[in-house]
Short mmCIF file of C-alpha atoms in Angstrom, two decimals:
data_model
loop_
_atom_site.label_atom_id
_atom_site.label_comp_id
_atom_site.label_asym_id
_atom_site.label_seq_id
_atom_site.Cartn_x
_atom_site.Cartn_y
_atom_site.Cartn_z
CA SER A 1 -11.06 6.99 -15.19
CA GLN A 2 -7.52 6.70 -13.91
CA THR A 3 -5.27 3.79 -14.75
CA ILE A 4 -1.81 2.93 -13.49
CA HIS A 5 0.56 0.71 -15.41
CA GLN A 6 3.76 -1.00 -14.36
CA TRP A 7 6.24 -3.01 -16.36
CA PRO A 8 7.63 -5.47 -16.57
CA ALA A 9 5.29 -7.72 -14.60
CA THR A 10 8.06 -10.09 -13.61
CA LEU A 11 11.83 -9.88 -13.83
CA VAL A 12 14.70 -12.23 -12.99
CA GLN A 13 18.07 -10.52 -12.78
CA PRO A 14 21.57 -11.59 -11.71
CA VAL A 15 23.28 -9.94 -8.77
CA GLY A 16 25.19 -6.88 -9.87
CA SER A 17 23.06 -6.16 -12.91
CA PRO A 18 21.22 -2.86 -13.42
CA LEU A 19 17.49 -2.33 -12.95
CA SER A 20 14.85 -0.10 -14.44
CA LEU A 21 11.18 -0.37 -13.52
CA GLU A 22 8.63 1.95 -15.02
CA CYS A 23 5.30 3.22 -13.82
CA THR A 24 2.86 5.43 -15.71
CA VAL A 25 -0.48 6.89 -14.73
CA GLU A 26 -3.27 7.79 -17.13
CA GLY A 27 -6.35 9.91 -16.65
CA THR A 28 -5.02 12.39 -14.11
CA SER A 29 -2.61 15.29 -13.92
CA ASN A 30 -0.07 16.29 -11.26
CA PRO A 31 -0.42 13.12 -9.23
CA ASN A 32 1.68 12.26 -6.22
CA LEU A 33 3.62 9.11 -7.07
CA TYR A 34 5.10 6.46 -4.78
CA TRP A 35 7.33 3.40 -4.95
CA TYR A 36 6.86 0.66 -2.35
CA ARG A 37 8.55 -2.70 -1.91
CA GLN A 38 6.95 -5.76 -0.37
CA ALA A 39 9.50 -8.40 0.59
CA ALA A 40 8.60 -11.91 1.69
CA GLY A 41 7.46 -11.92 5.31
CA ARG A 42 7.62 -8.15 5.55
CA GLY A 43 5.12 -5.38 5.15
CA LEU A 44 4.94 -2.80 2.43
CA GLN A 45 7.87 -0.42 2.73
CA LEU A 46 7.80 3.06 1.24
CA LEU A 47 10.91 3.66 -0.87
CA PHE A 48 10.34 6.96 -2.66
CA TYR A 49 7.63 9.51 -3.25
CA SER A 50 7.32 12.42 -5.65
CA VAL A 51 5.08 15.48 -5.71
CA GLY A 52 6.20 16.67 -9.13
CA ILE A 53 8.62 16.38 -12.04
CA GLY A 54 12.16 16.04 -10.78
CA GLN A 55 11.07 16.10 -7.13
CA ILE A 56 11.99 12.88 -5.32
CA SER A 57 11.99 12.12 -1.60
CA SER A 58 13.70 9.00 -0.32
CA GLU A 59 12.47 7.17 2.74
CA VAL A 60 15.05 4.41 3.08
CA PRO A 61 18.78 4.48 2.33
CA GLN A 62 19.56 1.82 -0.24
CA ASN A 63 21.15 1.19 -3.61
CA LEU A 64 17.97 2.18 -5.42
CA SER A 65 17.09 5.52 -6.95
CA ALA A 66 13.98 7.04 -8.48
CA SER A 67 13.30 9.61 -11.13
CA ARG A 68 10.27 11.42 -12.47
CA PRO A 69 11.08 12.66 -15.96
CA GLN A 70 7.45 13.40 -16.87
CA ASP A 71 4.37 14.32 -14.87
CA ARG A 72 2.85 10.84 -15.02
CA GLN A 73 5.98 8.71 -15.25
CA PHE A 74 7.94 7.34 -12.32
CA ILE A 75 11.04 5.18 -12.71
CA LEU A 76 12.86 3.03 -10.17
CA SER A 77 16.49 2.21 -10.92
CA SER A 78 19.55 0.52 -9.59
CA LYS A 79 23.08 0.38 -10.93
CA LYS A 80 23.92 -2.93 -9.22
CA LEU A 81 21.28 -5.23 -7.79
CA LEU A 82 21.73 -7.06 -4.52
CA LEU A 83 20.08 -10.31 -3.45
CA SER A 84 18.16 -8.30 -0.85
CA ASP A 85 16.52 -6.26 -3.62
CA SER A 86 14.23 -9.17 -4.47
CA GLY A 87 10.59 -8.43 -3.81
CA PHE A 88 7.30 -7.14 -5.15
CA TYR A 89 7.65 -3.54 -6.29
CA LEU A 90 4.50 -1.49 -6.26
CA CYS A 91 3.89 1.93 -7.73
CA ALA A 92 1.03 3.98 -6.33
CA TRP A 93 -0.56 7.33 -7.09
CA SER A 94 -2.76 9.79 -5.29
CA VAL A 95 -4.57 12.95 -6.24
CA ARG A 96 -2.64 16.03 -5.13
CA GLY A 97 -4.11 17.06 -1.78
CA VAL A 98 -5.70 13.69 -1.04
CA GLU A 99 -4.05 10.91 0.96
CA THR A 100 -5.83 7.93 -0.59
CA GLN A 101 -3.39 5.93 -2.68
CA TYR A 102 -4.10 3.51 -5.51
CA PHE A 103 -1.69 0.80 -6.49
CA GLY A 104 -0.51 -0.49 -9.82
CA PRO A 105 -0.31 -4.20 -10.63
CA GLY A 106 3.29 -4.47 -9.40
CA THR A 107 6.56 -5.93 -10.65
CA ARG A 108 7.87 -9.10 -9.10
CA LEU A 109 11.68 -8.99 -9.04
CA LEU A 110 13.88 -11.98 -8.28
CA VAL A 111 17.61 -11.37 -7.95
CA LEU A 112 19.74 -14.49 -8.25
CA GLN B 1 9.13 5.88 14.36
CA LYS B 2 5.70 5.19 12.93
CA GLU B 3 4.55 1.60 13.45
CA VAL B 4 1.37 -0.23 12.56
CA GLU B 5 0.65 -3.58 14.19
CA GLN B 6 -1.70 -6.30 13.00
CA ASN B 7 -2.20 -9.90 14.02
CA SER B 8 -0.80 -11.93 11.12
CA GLY B 9 -3.39 -14.71 11.53
CA PRO B 10 -4.61 -16.73 9.84
CA LEU B 11 -8.02 -15.68 11.04
CA SER B 12 -10.58 -18.32 10.12
CA VAL B 13 -14.25 -17.29 9.96
CA PRO B 14 -17.22 -19.37 8.77
CA GLU B 15 -19.11 -18.16 5.73
CA GLY B 16 -21.89 -15.75 6.62
CA ALA B 17 -20.32 -14.69 9.92
CA ILE B 18 -18.74 -11.35 10.83
CA ALA B 19 -14.98 -11.09 10.38
CA SER B 20 -13.25 -8.61 12.70
CA LEU B 21 -9.79 -7.33 11.81
CA ASN B 22 -7.81 -5.14 14.17
CA CYS B 23 -4.93 -2.71 13.89
CA THR B 24 -3.02 -0.51 16.34
CA TYR B 25 -0.68 2.34 15.50
CA SER B 26 2.06 4.04 17.44
CA ASP B 27 1.96 7.62 16.19
CA ARG B 28 -0.64 9.58 18.15
CA GLY B 29 -0.50 12.30 15.49
CA SER B 30 -1.82 9.97 12.79
CA GLN B 31 -4.93 11.34 11.18
CA SER B 32 -5.97 9.17 8.25
CA PHE B 33 -6.42 5.41 8.15
CA PHE B 34 -6.89 2.97 5.33
CA TRP B 35 -7.80 -0.65 4.80
CA TYR B 36 -6.55 -2.50 1.74
CA ARG B 37 -7.28 -6.02 0.58
CA GLN B 38 -4.53 -8.03 -1.12
CA TYR B 39 -5.16 -11.31 -2.85
CA SER B 40 -2.21 -13.67 -3.15
CA GLY B 41 0.16 -12.51 -5.87
CA LYS B 42 -1.81 -9.32 -6.54
CA SER B 43 -1.41 -5.68 -5.58
CA PRO B 44 -3.37 -4.09 -2.73
CA GLU B 45 -6.77 -2.64 -3.50
CA LEU B 46 -8.42 0.02 -1.39
CA ILE B 47 -11.46 -1.02 0.64
CA MET B 48 -12.09 1.95 2.91
CA PHE B 49 -10.60 4.98 4.55
CA ILE B 50 -11.58 6.72 7.77
CA TYR B 51 -10.51 10.03 9.27
CA SER B 52 -12.84 10.62 12.22
CA ASN B 53 -13.54 8.72 15.42
CA GLY B 54 -16.48 6.36 15.21
CA ASP B 55 -17.84 4.06 12.55
CA LYS B 56 -17.95 4.35 8.78
CA GLU B 57 -20.01 1.89 6.78
CA ASP B 58 -19.73 0.93 3.11
CA GLY B 59 -21.81 -2.05 2.07
CA ARG B 60 -20.70 -5.10 4.03
CA PHE B 61 -17.67 -3.28 5.40
CA THR B 62 -17.48 -1.11 8.51
CA ALA B 63 -14.35 0.71 9.61
CA GLN B 64 -14.06 1.76 13.24
CA LEU B 65 -11.61 4.31 14.60
CA ASN B 66 -10.69 5.13 18.19
CA LYS B 67 -7.90 7.71 18.24
CA ALA B 68 -7.69 7.77 22.04
CA SER B 69 -6.85 4.08 22.04
CA GLN B 70 -4.88 4.33 18.75
CA TYR B 71 -6.96 1.52 17.35
CA VAL B 72 -8.69 0.96 14.03
CA SER B 73 -10.71 -2.05 12.98
CA LEU B 74 -12.50 -3.45 9.96
CA LEU B 75 -15.67 -5.51 10.21
CA ILE B 76 -16.85 -7.62 7.30
CA ARG B 77 -20.47 -8.71 7.58
CA ASP B 78 -21.90 -11.77 5.82
CA SER B 79 -18.40 -13.01 5.01
CA GLN B 80 -17.98 -14.71 1.65
CA PRO B 81 -15.25 -17.08 0.44
CA SER B 82 -14.20 -14.32 -1.96
CA ASP B 83 -13.29 -12.22 1.09
CA SER B 84 -10.41 -14.61 1.80
CA ALA B 85 -7.31 -12.46 1.42
CA THR B 86 -4.71 -10.53 3.39
CA TYR B 87 -6.02 -7.27 4.83
CA LEU B 88 -3.55 -4.44 5.22
CA CYS B 89 -4.01 -1.57 7.63
CA ALA B 90 -2.26 1.66 6.62
CA VAL B 91 -1.77 4.96 8.39
CA ASN B 92 -0.85 8.44 7.20
CA MET B 93 0.20 10.96 9.79
CA TYR B 94 -1.09 13.94 7.83
CA SER B 95 -4.53 14.69 6.52
CA GLY B 96 -5.51 17.44 4.12
CA GLY B 97 -2.93 17.05 1.46
CA GLY B 98 0.17 15.47 2.85
CA ALA B 99 2.26 13.75 0.22
CA ASP B 100 3.96 11.35 2.58
CA GLY B 101 3.56 7.68 1.90
CA LEU B 102 1.56 5.32 4.01
CA THR B 103 2.90 3.18 6.84
CA PHE B 104 1.54 -0.33 6.49
CA GLY B 105 1.04 -3.17 8.89
CA LYS B 106 2.16 -6.61 7.78
CA GLY B 107 -1.44 -7.65 7.24
CA THR B 108 -3.90 -10.19 8.59
CA HIS B 109 -4.55 -13.32 6.54
CA LEU B 110 -8.30 -13.95 6.55
CA ILE B 111 -9.80 -17.29 5.56
CA ILE B 112 -13.55 -17.62 5.05
CA GLN B 113 -14.55 -21.24 5.40
CA PRO B 114 -17.53 -22.39 3.26
#
């Protein structure tokens, strides 16, 4: 069966510090991978998606970036965090050719 | 601009009754529709998906889709206290392999009262 991992589970960072969140999927190959953010009082917002190694599509202009160095690894980064980057960051995967997405446990980020 | 609208609630339903959750979407080209359940502090978990007009049943859950009215709903029969959660409606414009992400509504907070 497929499993998706995210770490860390929670993170408190000062404004201006860098960020690296990691997501890995087990039990499948060539998945589509997604990063979403859920901010307080707002819905889930798609940030990035990837259909393969090194292939990243960005949905929202921001100070975040994503990378996919390996088939089942997806990384979300920032060079300098803003207060507005606080939120619940969710990684999701789907089988190539299927729309249904499955979410990881999420990382709760608080920027102070 | 793809938008998905849901009543934020809270929607309070007595235990054992039918809970009805509604969702409208703006993009007439949308072709696949999903319902997720999210408990407080947890990530969303998939309940059902539906692609075709009509009803789709899975246990106590029934998804209903009306593309002409751009409306999708979720019925929960025999509601249990464990069904208390936020229910997220999500829409994908493409079916058959699109890699685009989902557009989510803000969710409806459902409370099942014992």
